[in-house]
PDB file of C-alpha atoms and ligand atoms in Angstrom:
ATOM      1  CA  MET D1427       7.739  10.832 -16.171  1.00 97.00           C
ATOM      2  CA  LYS D1428       6.704   7.703 -14.305  1.00 98.00           C
ATOM      3  CA  VAL D1429       7.265   6.447 -10.777  1.00 98.00           C
ATOM      4  CA  ALA D1430       7.903   2.704 -10.486  1.00 98.00           C
ATOM      5  CA  LYS D1431       7.750   1.075  -7.062  1.00 98.00           C
ATOM      6  CA  PHE D1432       9.083  -2.442  -6.561  1.00 98.00           C
ATOM      7  CA  GLY D1433       7.811  -4.497  -3.632  1.00 97.00           C
ATOM      8  CA  GLY D1434       9.627  -6.980  -1.401  1.00 97.00           C
ATOM      9  CA  SER D1435       9.307  -9.997  -3.695  1.00 97.00           C
ATOM     10  CA  SER D1436      10.680  -7.903  -6.599  1.00 98.00           C
ATOM     11  CA  VAL D1437      13.921  -7.220  -4.678  1.00 98.00           C
ATOM     12  CA  ALA D1438      14.128 -10.515  -2.771  1.00 98.00           C
ATOM     13  CA  ASP D1439      17.357 -11.611  -4.501  1.00 98.00           C
ATOM     14  CA  GLY D1440      19.775 -10.784  -7.320  1.00 98.00           C
ATOM     15  CA  THR D1441      17.690 -12.562  -9.974  1.00 98.00           C
ATOM     16  CA  GLN D1442      14.691 -10.375  -9.147  1.00 98.00           C
ATOM     17  CA  ILE D1443      16.760  -7.170  -9.168  1.00 98.00           C
ATOM     18  CA  LYS D1444      18.055  -8.079 -12.653  1.00 98.00           C
ATOM     19  CA  LYS D1445      14.426  -8.172 -13.816  1.00 98.00           C
ATOM     20  CA  ILE D1446      13.995  -4.662 -12.427  1.00 98.00           C
ATOM     21  CA  GLY D1447      17.020  -3.557 -14.481  1.00 98.00           C
ATOM     22  CA  ASN D1448      15.336  -4.836 -17.665  1.00 98.00           C
ATOM     23  CA  ILE D1449      12.018  -3.200 -16.776  1.00 98.00           C
ATOM     24  CA  ILE D1450      13.697   0.173 -16.243  1.00 98.00           C
ATOM     25  CA  LYS D1451      15.746  -0.144 -19.447  1.00 98.00           C
ATOM     26  CA  GLU D1452      12.601  -0.775 -21.452  1.00 97.00           C
ATOM     27  CA  ASP D1453      10.988   2.569 -20.686  1.00 97.00           C
ATOM     28  CA  THR D1454      13.035   5.745 -20.345  1.00 96.00           C
ATOM     29  CA  GLU D1455      10.102   7.482 -18.660  1.00 98.00           C
ATOM     30  CA  ARG D1456      10.713   5.376 -15.536  1.00 98.00           C
ATOM     31  CA  LYS D1457      12.788   8.026 -13.775  1.00 98.00           C
ATOM     32  CA  PHE D1458      11.767   7.626 -10.127  1.00 98.00           C
ATOM     33  CA  ILE D1459      12.283   4.192  -8.619  1.00 98.00           C
ATOM     34  CA  VAL D1460      11.056   3.364  -5.113  1.00 98.00           C
ATOM     35  CA  VAL D1461      12.051   0.086  -3.478  1.00 98.00           C
ATOM     36  CA  SER D1462      10.933  -2.039  -0.542  1.00 98.00           C
ATOM     37  CA  ALA D1463      13.266  -4.126   1.591  1.00 98.00           C
ATOM     38  CA  PRO D1464      14.079  -7.639   0.317  1.00 98.00           C
ATOM     39  CA  GLY D1465      11.077  -9.845   1.062  1.00 98.00           C
ATOM     40  CA  LYS D1466      10.588 -13.589   1.208  1.00 97.00           C
ATOM     41  CA  ARG D1467      12.362 -15.749  -1.407  1.00 97.00           C
ATOM     42  CA  HIS D1468      10.133 -18.720  -0.567  1.00 96.00           C
ATOM     43  CA  GLU D1469       7.273 -19.415   1.770  1.00 93.00           C
ATOM     44  CA  ASP D1470       9.343 -20.208   4.883  1.00 96.00           C
ATOM     45  CA  ASP D1471      11.741 -17.320   4.382  1.00 98.00           C
ATOM     46  CA  VAL D1472      11.854 -14.207   6.616  1.00 98.00           C
ATOM     47  CA  LYS D1473      11.534 -10.639   5.314  1.00 98.00           C
ATOM     48  CA  VAL D1474      14.610  -8.464   5.921  1.00 98.00           C
ATOM     49  CA  THR D1475      12.415  -5.928   7.785  1.00 98.00           C
ATOM     50  CA  ASP D1476      11.366  -8.644  10.238  1.00 98.00           C
ATOM     51  CA  LEU D1477      14.986  -9.730  10.704  1.00 98.00           C
ATOM     52  CA  LEU D1478      15.959  -6.112  11.425  1.00 98.00           C
ATOM     53  CA  LEU D1479      13.134  -5.776  13.941  1.00 98.00           C
ATOM     54  CA  SER D1480      14.226  -8.960  15.728  1.00 98.00           C
ATOM     55  CA  LEU D1481      17.811  -7.708  15.649  1.00 98.00           C
ATOM     56  CA  GLY D1482      16.868  -4.378  17.253  1.00 98.00           C
ATOM     57  CA  GLU D1483      14.566  -5.884  19.848  1.00 97.00           C
ATOM     58  CA  SER D1484      17.043  -8.552  20.971  1.00 98.00           C
ATOM     59  CA  PHE D1485      19.899  -6.021  21.047  1.00 98.00           C
ATOM     60  CA  ILE D1486      17.873  -3.703  23.297  1.00 97.00           C
ATOM     61  CA  ARG D1487      16.865  -6.588  25.584  1.00 96.00           C
ATOM     62  CA  GLN D1488      20.576  -7.486  25.687  1.00 94.00           C
ATOM     63  CA  ASP D1489      19.671 -10.906  24.379  1.00 95.00           C
ATOM     64  CA  GLU D1490      21.508 -13.007  21.827  1.00 95.00           C
ATOM     65  CA  TYR D1491      21.273 -10.769  18.722  1.00 97.00           C
ATOM     66  CA  GLN D1492      24.237 -12.064  16.737  1.00 97.00           C
ATOM     67  CA  SER D1493      22.339 -14.603  14.644  1.00 97.00           C
ATOM     68  CA  PHE D1494      19.870 -11.930  13.415  1.00 98.00           C
ATOM     69  CA  TYR D1495      22.793  -9.643  12.630  1.00 98.00           C
ATOM     70  CA  GLU D1496      24.461 -12.379  10.594  1.00 98.00           C
ATOM     71  CA  GLN D1497      21.259 -13.239   8.732  1.00 98.00           C
ATOM     72  CA  VAL D1498      20.772  -9.599   7.728  1.00 98.00           C
ATOM     73  CA  MET D1499      24.365  -9.285   6.521  1.00 98.00           C
ATOM     74  CA  GLU D1500      24.164 -12.577   4.635  1.00 98.00           C
ATOM     75  CA  ARG D1501      21.034 -11.463   2.760  1.00 98.00           C
ATOM     76  CA  PHE D1502      22.740  -8.284   1.559  1.00 98.00           C
ATOM     77  CA  LYS D1503      26.058  -9.987   0.826  1.00 98.00           C
ATOM     78  CA  GLU D1504      24.320 -12.627  -1.268  1.00 98.00           C
ATOM     79  CA  ILE D1505      22.430 -10.036  -3.315  1.00 98.00           C
ATOM     80  CA  ILE D1506      25.521  -7.866  -3.842  1.00 98.00           C
ATOM     81  CA  ASP D1507      27.612 -10.878  -4.930  1.00 98.00           C
ATOM     82  CA  SER D1508      24.978 -12.176  -7.312  1.00 98.00           C
ATOM     83  CA  LEU D1509      24.824  -8.756  -8.987  1.00 98.00           C
ATOM     84  CA  SER D1510      28.668  -8.649  -9.112  1.00 98.00           C
ATOM     85  CA  LEU D1511      28.757  -5.296  -7.334  1.00 98.00           C
ATOM     86  CA  SER D1512      31.861  -4.094  -5.532  1.00 96.00           C
ATOM     87  CA  GLU D1513      32.700  -4.933  -1.932  1.00 96.00           C
ATOM     88  CA  LYS D1514      32.389  -1.206  -1.202  1.00 97.00           C
ATOM     89  CA  VAL D1515      28.598  -1.368  -1.559  1.00 98.00           C
ATOM     90  CA  PHE D1516      28.473  -4.044   1.137  1.00 98.00           C
ATOM     91  CA  GLU D1517      30.879  -2.140   3.407  1.00 98.00           C
ATOM     92  CA  ASP D1518      28.754   0.999   3.130  1.00 98.00           C
ATOM     93  CA  ILE D1519      25.591  -0.930   4.055  1.00 98.00           C
ATOM     94  CA  LYS D1520      27.301  -2.681   6.974  1.00 98.00           C
ATOM     95  CA  ARG D1521      28.662   0.620   8.275  1.00 98.00           C
ATOM     96  CA  SER D1522      25.217   2.257   8.155  1.00 98.00           C
ATOM     97  CA  ILE D1523      23.608  -0.645  10.044  1.00 98.00           C
ATOM     98  CA  ASP D1524      26.432  -0.722  12.619  1.00 98.00           C
ATOM     99  CA  ASP D1525      26.116   3.037  13.176  1.00 98.00           C
ATOM    100  CA  VAL D1526      22.436   2.653  14.026  1.00 98.00           C
ATOM    101  CA  LEU D1527      22.810  -0.524  16.087  1.00 98.00           C
ATOM    102  CA  TYR D1528      25.773   0.590  18.203  1.00 98.00           C
ATOM    103  CA  GLY D1529      25.006   4.327  18.111  1.00 97.00           C
ATOM    104  CA  SER D1530      23.437   6.472  20.801  1.00 96.00           C
ATOM    105  CA  LEU D1531      19.789   6.693  19.612  1.00 96.00           C
ATOM    106  CA  ASP D1532      17.155   5.986  22.263  1.00 96.00           C
ATOM    107  CA  HIS D1533      15.354   2.635  22.034  1.00 96.00           C
ATOM    108  CA  ASP D1534      12.335   3.716  19.980  1.00 96.00           C
ATOM    109  CA  MET D1535      14.394   5.700  17.517  1.00 97.00           C
ATOM    110  CA  LYS D1536      16.891   2.854  17.204  1.00 98.00           C
ATOM    111  CA  ILE D1537      14.111   0.444  16.245  1.00 98.00           C
ATOM    112  CA  GLU D1538      12.738   2.986  13.764  1.00 98.00           C
ATOM    113  CA  ALA D1539      16.104   3.515  12.105  1.00 98.00           C
ATOM    114  CA  LEU D1540      16.905  -0.201  12.011  1.00 98.00           C
ATOM    115  CA  LYS D1541      13.535  -1.057  10.438  1.00 98.00           C
ATOM    116  CA  ALA D1542      14.323   1.395   7.642  1.00 98.00           C
ATOM    117  CA  MET D1543      17.710  -0.177   6.867  1.00 98.00           C
ATOM    118  CA  GLY D1544      16.107  -2.816   4.634  1.00 98.00           C
ATOM    119  CA  GLU D1545      14.759  -0.234   2.214  1.00 98.00           C
ATOM    120  CA  ASP D1546      17.758   2.072   2.579  1.00 98.00           C
ATOM    121  CA  SER D1547      20.292  -0.661   1.800  1.00 98.00           C
ATOM    122  CA  CYS D1548      18.164  -2.017  -1.025  1.00 98.00           C
ATOM    123  CA  ALA D1549      17.974   1.410  -2.700  1.00 98.00           C
ATOM    124  CA  LYS D1550      21.779   1.705  -2.536  1.00 98.00           C
ATOM    125  CA  ILE D1551      22.125  -1.733  -4.143  1.00 98.00           C
ATOM    126  CA  VAL D1552      19.584  -1.062  -6.910  1.00 98.00           C
ATOM    127  CA  GLY D1553      21.157   2.363  -7.613  1.00 98.00           C
ATOM    128  CA  GLN D1554      24.605   0.780  -8.021  1.00 98.00           C
ATOM    129  CA  TYR D1555      23.237  -2.090 -10.065  1.00 98.00           C
ATOM    130  CA  LEU D1556      21.602   0.296 -12.550  1.00 98.00           C
ATOM    131  CA  VAL D1557      24.953   2.095 -12.927  1.00 98.00           C
ATOM    132  CA  SER D1558      26.658  -1.270 -13.513  1.00 98.00           C
ATOM    133  CA  ILE D1559      24.317  -2.014 -16.443  1.00 98.00           C
ATOM    134  CA  GLY D1560      25.102   1.345 -18.037  1.00 98.00           C
ATOM    135  CA  LEU D1561      22.298   3.572 -16.748  1.00 98.00           C
ATOM    136  CA  LYS D1562      22.805   6.960 -15.162  1.00 98.00           C
ATOM    137  CA  SER D1563      21.399   6.467 -11.702  1.00 98.00           C
ATOM    138  CA  GLN D1564      21.805   7.508  -8.074  1.00 98.00           C
ATOM    139  CA  TYR D1565      20.505   6.647  -4.615  1.00 98.00           C
ATOM    140  CA  ILE D1566      18.534   9.470  -2.989  1.00 98.00           C
ATOM    141  CA  ASN D1567      17.918   9.526   0.759  1.00 98.00           C
ATOM    142  CA  PRO D1568      14.311  10.463   1.725  1.00 98.00           C
ATOM    143  CA  LYS D1569      15.618  13.516   3.618  1.00 98.00           C
ATOM    144  CA  ASP D1570      17.316  14.733   0.475  1.00 98.00           C
ATOM    145  CA  ALA D1571      14.167  13.891  -1.532  1.00 98.00           C
ATOM    146  CA  GLY D1572      12.126  16.140   0.794  1.00 98.00           C
ATOM    147  CA  ILE D1573       9.953  13.515   2.532  1.00 98.00           C
ATOM    148  CA  ILE D1574       9.091  15.373   5.781  1.00 98.00           C
ATOM    149  CA  VAL D1575       6.697  13.503   8.077  1.00 98.00           C
ATOM    150  CA  SER D1576       4.933  13.748  11.438  1.00 98.00           C
ATOM    151  CA  PRO D1577       6.981  12.314  14.345  1.00 97.00           C
ATOM    152  CA  GLU D1578       4.771   9.236  15.023  1.00 97.00           C
ATOM    153  CA  PRO D1579       6.960   6.115  15.077  1.00 97.00           C
ATOM    154  CA  GLY D1580       5.527   3.388  12.837  1.00 97.00           C
ATOM    155  CA  ASN D1581       2.701   5.626  11.674  1.00 97.00           C
ATOM    156  CA  ALA D1582       4.296   8.686  10.066  1.00 98.00           C
ATOM    157  CA  GLN D1583       2.079  10.988   8.012  1.00 98.00           C
ATOM    158  CA  ILE D1584       3.413  13.120   5.195  1.00 98.00           C
ATOM    159  CA  LEU D1585       3.501  16.878   5.853  1.00 98.00           C
ATOM    160  CA  PRO D1586       2.119  19.062   3.045  1.00 97.00           C
ATOM    161  CA  GLU D1587       5.289  21.166   2.730  1.00 97.00           C
ATOM    162  CA  SER D1588       7.098  18.059   1.401  1.00 98.00           C
ATOM    163  CA  TYR D1589       5.484  18.260  -1.998  1.00 98.00           C
ATOM    164  CA  GLU D1590       7.185  21.440  -3.160  1.00 97.00           C
ATOM    165  CA  LYS D1591      10.623  19.994  -2.488  1.00 97.00           C
ATOM    166  CA  ILE D1592       9.745  16.629  -4.037  1.00 98.00           C
ATOM    167  CA  TYR D1593       8.659  18.431  -7.226  1.00 98.00           C
ATOM    168  CA  ARG D1594      12.210  19.720  -7.618  1.00 98.00           C
ATOM    169  CA  LEU D1595      13.481  16.148  -7.972  1.00 98.00           C
ATOM    170  CA  ARG D1596      12.313  16.425 -11.576  1.00 98.00           C
ATOM    171  CA  GLU D1597      15.318  18.628 -12.301  1.00 97.00           C
ATOM    172  CA  ARG D1598      17.852  16.026 -11.166  1.00 97.00           C
ATOM    173  CA  GLU D1599      19.648  14.100 -13.839  1.00 96.00           C
ATOM    174  CA  GLY D1600      19.247  10.377 -14.415  1.00 98.00           C
ATOM    175  CA  ILE D1601      17.249   7.728 -12.600  1.00 98.00           C
ATOM    176  CA  LEU D1602      16.657   8.379  -8.910  1.00 98.00           C
ATOM    177  CA  VAL D1603      16.375   5.372  -6.591  1.00 98.00           C
ATOM    178  CA  ILE D1604      14.559   6.223  -3.364  1.00 98.00           C
ATOM    179  CA  PRO D1605      14.050   3.862  -0.414  1.00 98.00           C
ATOM    180  CA  GLY D1606      10.398   3.385   0.543  1.00 98.00           C
ATOM    181  CA  PHE D1607       8.811   3.158   3.998  1.00 98.00           C
ATOM    182  CA  PHE D1608      10.299   6.179   5.819  1.00 98.00           C
ATOM    183  CA  GLY D1609      10.809   9.896   5.979  1.00 98.00           C
ATOM    184  CA  TYR D1610      12.260  12.397   8.450  1.00 98.00           C
ATOM    185  CA  SER D1611      10.557  14.569  11.044  1.00 98.00           C
ATOM    186  CA  GLU D1612      11.127  18.327  11.152  1.00 97.00           C
ATOM    187  CA  HIS D1613      13.702  17.637  13.891  1.00 97.00           C
ATOM    188  CA  GLY D1614      15.583  15.351  11.544  1.00 97.00           C
ATOM    189  CA  ASP D1615      14.595  12.026  13.148  1.00 97.00           C
ATOM    190  CA  LEU D1616      13.972   9.031  10.918  1.00 98.00           C
ATOM    191  CA  VAL D1617      10.322   7.908  11.185  1.00 98.00           C
ATOM    192  CA  THR D1618       8.669   4.969   9.401  1.00 98.00           C
ATOM    193  CA  PHE D1619       5.231   4.667   7.846  1.00 98.00           C
ATOM    194  CA  SER D1620       3.015   1.773   8.898  1.00 96.00           C
ATOM    195  CA  ARG D1621       4.046  -1.714   7.767  1.00 96.00           C
ATOM    196  CA  GLY D1622       3.860  -2.191   4.009  1.00 94.00           C
ATOM    197  CA  GLY D1623       4.449   1.551   3.711  1.00 97.00           C
ATOM    198  CA  SER D1624       6.770   1.591   0.696  1.00 98.00           C
ATOM    199  CA  ASP D1625       3.578   1.863  -1.377  1.00 96.00           C
ATOM    200  CA  ILE D1626       2.931   5.136   0.462  1.00 97.00           C
ATOM    201  CA  THR D1627       6.367   6.515  -0.465  1.00 98.00           C
ATOM    202  CA  GLY D1628       5.742   5.626  -4.130  1.00 98.00           C
ATOM    203  CA  SER D1629       2.428   7.439  -4.080  1.00 98.00           C
ATOM    204  CA  ILE D1630       3.921  10.507  -2.350  1.00 98.00           C
ATOM    205  CA  ILE D1631       6.711  10.709  -4.921  1.00 98.00           C
ATOM    206  CA  ALA D1632       4.213  10.249  -7.785  1.00 98.00           C
ATOM    207  CA  ALA D1633       2.043  13.064  -6.398  1.00 98.00           C
ATOM    208  CA  GLY D1634       5.058  15.281  -5.673  1.00 98.00           C
ATOM    209  CA  VAL D1635       6.669  15.042  -9.103  1.00 98.00           C
ATOM    210  CA  LYS D1636       3.235  15.052 -10.792  1.00 98.00           C
ATOM    211  CA  ALA D1637       4.028  11.791 -12.547  1.00 98.00           C
ATOM    212  CA  LYS D1638       1.879  10.685 -15.469  1.00 97.00           C
ATOM    213  CA  LEU D1639       1.679   7.181 -13.986  1.00 98.00           C
ATOM    214  CA  TYR D1640       2.492   5.406 -10.721  1.00 98.00           C
ATOM    215  CA  GLU D1641       3.439   1.806 -11.481  1.00 98.00           C
ATOM    216  CA  ASN D1642       3.323  -0.515  -8.508  1.00 97.00           C
ATOM    217  CA  PHE D1643       5.270  -3.667  -9.334  1.00 97.00           C
ATOM    218  CA  THR D1644       4.416  -6.756  -7.328  1.00 94.00           C
ATOM    219  CA  ASP D1645       4.152 -10.490  -8.023  1.00 92.00           C
ATOM    220  CA  VAL D1646       0.684 -10.867  -9.527  1.00 91.00           C
ATOM    221  CA  ASP D1647      -0.441 -10.078 -13.086  1.00 93.00           C
ATOM    222  CA  SER D1648      -3.404  -8.073 -11.910  1.00 92.00           C
ATOM    223  CA  VAL D1649      -6.040  -7.668  -9.262  1.00 90.00           C
ATOM    224  CA  TYR D1650      -8.491 -10.570  -9.461  1.00 90.00           C
ATOM    225  CA  THR D1651     -12.169 -10.959  -8.687  1.00 88.00           C
ATOM    226  CA  VAL D1652     -11.324 -13.658  -6.142  1.00 87.00           C
ATOM    227  CA  ASN D1653      -8.221 -14.691  -4.203  1.00 85.00           C
ATOM    228  CA  PRO D1654      -5.873 -16.387  -6.747  1.00 86.00           C
ATOM    229  CA  ASN D1655      -4.368 -18.507  -3.965  1.00 86.00           C
ATOM    230  CA  ILE D1656      -7.723 -20.156  -3.413  1.00 93.00           C
ATOM    231  CA  VAL D1657      -9.413 -20.180  -6.827  1.00 94.00           C
ATOM    232  CA  LYS D1658      -7.717 -21.419  -9.994  1.00 94.00           C
ATOM    233  CA  SER D1659      -7.684 -19.125 -13.074  1.00 92.00           C
ATOM    234  CA  PRO D1660      -9.651 -16.279 -11.512  1.00 92.00           C
ATOM    235  CA  LYS D1661     -10.986 -13.436 -13.631  1.00 93.00           C
ATOM    236  CA  GLU D1662      -8.695 -10.409 -13.946  1.00 93.00           C
ATOM    237  CA  ILE D1663      -9.936  -6.924 -13.193  1.00 92.00           C
ATOM    238  CA  LYS D1664      -8.613  -4.483 -15.803  1.00 93.00           C
ATOM    239  CA  THR D1665      -9.770  -1.231 -14.211  1.00 94.00           C
ATOM    240  CA  LEU D1666     -10.800  -0.209 -10.725  1.00 93.00           C
ATOM    241  CA  THR D1667     -11.660   3.208  -9.335  1.00 94.00           C
ATOM    242  CA  TYR D1668      -9.722   4.649  -6.382  1.00 91.00           C
ATOM    243  CA  LYS D1669     -12.885   4.253  -4.350  1.00 90.00           C
ATOM    244  CA  GLU D1670     -13.325   0.573  -5.176  1.00 91.00           C
ATOM    245  CA  MET D1671      -9.658  -0.092  -4.459  1.00 88.00           C
ATOM    246  CA  ARG D1672      -9.846   1.620  -1.080  1.00 85.00           C
ATOM    247  CA  GLU D1673     -12.873  -0.374  -0.064  1.00 86.00           C
ATOM    248  CA  LEU D1674     -11.089  -3.584  -0.987  1.00 85.00           C
ATOM    249  CA  SER D1675      -8.038  -2.516   1.030  1.00 81.00           C
ATOM    250  CA  TYR D1676     -10.166  -1.775   4.090  1.00 80.00           C
ATOM    251  CA  ALA D1677     -11.697  -5.222   3.749  1.00 81.00           C
ATOM    252  CA  GLY D1678      -8.264  -6.780   4.210  1.00 78.00           C
ATOM    253  CA  PHE D1679      -7.209  -6.980   0.585  1.00 78.00           C
ATOM    254  CA  SER D1680      -3.411  -6.935   0.510  1.00 74.00           C
ATOM    255  CA  VAL D1681      -2.197  -5.996  -2.975  1.00 78.00           C
ATOM    256  CA  PHE D1682      -1.852  -2.302  -2.158  1.00 85.00           C
ATOM    257  CA  HIS D1683      -1.552  -0.374   1.142  1.00 87.00           C
ATOM    258  CA  ASP D1684      -4.838   1.332   2.059  1.00 83.00           C
ATOM    259  CA  GLU D1685      -3.209   4.698   2.867  1.00 88.00           C
ATOM    260  CA  ALA D1686      -1.187   4.689  -0.314  1.00 91.00           C
ATOM    261  CA  LEU D1687      -3.943   5.746  -2.661  1.00 90.00           C
ATOM    262  CA  ILE D1688      -4.552   9.119  -1.029  1.00 93.00           C
ATOM    263  CA  PRO D1689      -1.600  11.140  -2.419  1.00 96.00           C
ATOM    264  CA  ALA D1690      -2.086   9.716  -5.945  1.00 95.00           C
ATOM    265  CA  PHE D1691      -5.842  10.262  -5.738  1.00 94.00           C
ATOM    266  CA  LYS D1692      -5.443  13.916  -4.697  1.00 95.00           C
ATOM    267  CA  GLU D1693      -3.313  14.622  -7.762  1.00 96.00           C
ATOM    268  CA  ASN D1694      -5.419  12.372  -9.993  1.00 95.00           C
ATOM    269  CA  ILE D1695      -2.439  10.201 -10.931  1.00 97.00           C
ATOM    270  CA  PRO D1696      -3.405   6.807 -12.355  1.00 96.00           C
ATOM    271  CA  VAL D1697      -1.923   3.802 -10.579  1.00 96.00           C
ATOM    272  CA  CYS D1698      -1.074   0.570 -12.387  1.00 97.00           C
ATOM    273  CA  ILE D1699      -0.533  -2.684 -10.489  1.00 95.00           C
ATOM    274  CA  LYS D1700       1.980  -4.730 -12.495  1.00 97.00           C
ATOM    275  CA  ASN D1701       3.983  -7.939 -12.233  1.00 97.00           C
ATOM    276  CA  THR D1702       7.818  -7.842 -12.081  1.00 98.00           C
ATOM    277  CA  ASN D1703       7.818 -11.498 -13.190  1.00 98.00           C
ATOM    278  CA  ASN D1704       5.595 -10.814 -16.189  1.00 97.00           C
ATOM    279  CA  PRO D1705       5.996  -7.128 -17.053  1.00 97.00           C
ATOM    280  CA  THR D1706       4.271  -7.333 -20.444  1.00 96.00           C
ATOM    281  CA  ALA D1707       0.940  -8.236 -18.810  1.00 96.00           C
ATOM    282  CA  PRO D1708      -1.163  -5.043 -18.817  1.00 95.00           C
ATOM    283  CA  GLY D1709      -1.917  -5.152 -15.071  1.00 96.00           C
ATOM    284  CA  THR D1710      -4.775  -3.422 -13.293  1.00 95.00           C
ATOM    285  CA  MET D1711      -5.319   0.317 -13.685  1.00 96.00           C
ATOM    286  CA  ILE D1712      -6.699   2.329 -10.774  1.00 95.00           C
ATOM    287  CA  VAL D1713      -8.299   5.543 -11.968  1.00 95.00           C
ATOM    288  CA  SER D1714     -10.818   8.128 -10.795  1.00 92.00           C
ATOM    289  CA  GLU D1715     -13.681   7.220 -13.168  1.00 91.00           C
ATOM    290  CA  LYS D1716     -14.480   4.183 -15.236  1.00 88.00           C
ATOM    291  CA  GLU D1717     -17.053   3.226 -17.826  1.00 84.00           C
ATOM    292  CA  PRO D1718     -19.593   0.776 -16.452  1.00 81.00           C
ATOM    293  CA  THR D1719     -19.306  -2.626 -18.147  1.00 75.00           C
ATOM    294  CA  LYS D1720     -21.744  -5.472 -18.592  1.00 76.00           C
TER     295      LYS D1720
HETATM  296  N1  LIG P 778       9.587  -3.384   4.388  1.00 95.37           N
HETATM  297  C1  LIG P 778       8.420  -2.813   5.017  1.00 95.37           C
HETATM  298  C2  LIG P 778       7.536  -3.901   5.581  1.00 95.37           C
HETATM  299  O1  LIG P 778       7.884  -5.065   5.524  1.00 95.37           O
HETATM  300  C3  LIG P 778       7.675  -1.894   4.098  1.00 95.37           C
HETATM  301  C4  LIG P 778       7.254  -2.464   2.751  1.00 95.37           C
HETATM  302  O2  LIG P 778       7.687  -3.544   2.360  1.00 95.37           O
HETATM  303  O3  LIG P 778       6.490  -1.804   2.050  1.00 95.37           O
HETATM  304  O4  LIG P 778       6.516  -3.596   6.136  1.00 95.37           O
END
C-alpha cells in the first residue's frame, strides 16, 4: 500500500484534480490520499489557506470580511463546477465554513479551524471526484483517522498513541482521502501543524499504515542540485538520504517540510518526490542509505 500526498499546486483547480484522478487510477496500491488546500493557480494568485486566514482575522476584528468570504466560496465553486460534481458538495463545504465562522469558538480556535477548511474541503471534493470517475473512495476526517496531536495552535505535534489507530485504516475498504495539515487534541479541538504541514500528515499516515512508499506529489520533476528557477536545465538528484534532505530543508530548501521526514524516517519508509504534471518522471527517492556515486 502506498500513501500519495498532493500539494497545493496539484489541487489548485479542476484540471489539476483530474490529473490526480489519472495518477490514482494508474496504480491500485495508492490507497491513502492526503491533500493540501488549493494553492496558487498563477504567480499573483492567493492560496486558499491565506484567504481563510484573512477571512478569520478580519471577521474577528469586525472588519470588512465579505470579500474574503466570497473569494473562498468562488474558489471552491469553480473547482466543483469544473469537475461536474453535485451542488450538494458545495453546500456541505459552505455549511462547514459557516459553522466555524459564525459559531461560538474562541478567537484562536476559530482561526485554527478556519485555516484547516482549505484541506478539509479539498479532501471532500477529491473524494467525491474519485467516486464520480468510478473509484470506490471516501473522505476521512483526521479525527476519524486517529490523528491525535498536542494542543499547540499552529505547531501541533503528533502523539504516539495515534499510530495504533492509524494502522487500522488499512482495514477500510477503498481509497481513503484525508485532509492534510491538522489533527485533533485529546480534548477534541482542531489544531493545525505549522505552515506547509500537509507533508507532515502524509508522513504520519505513511508511518501509521506502514506503507511501502510515501509519494509526495508536487510540481517539479525532482530535487535538483541548484534552484531550477535560477539555473536553466539543472542536474536532477535521483536519490538523497533522509539526513541530506533534512539538512537541505533546514537551509531553507522548500520542496518538502523539514518536520515531515521524521515519521517516515522512524519507520524506514522511502519517500518519493514526484510531479503531478509529469507523473512518469521517476522523481527523487529519499531513503536511509545510498551507494556513493562518482
Ligand atoms: N495549506 C497549508 C499551508 O498553506 C498547508 C499545506 O499546504 O501543506 O500552509
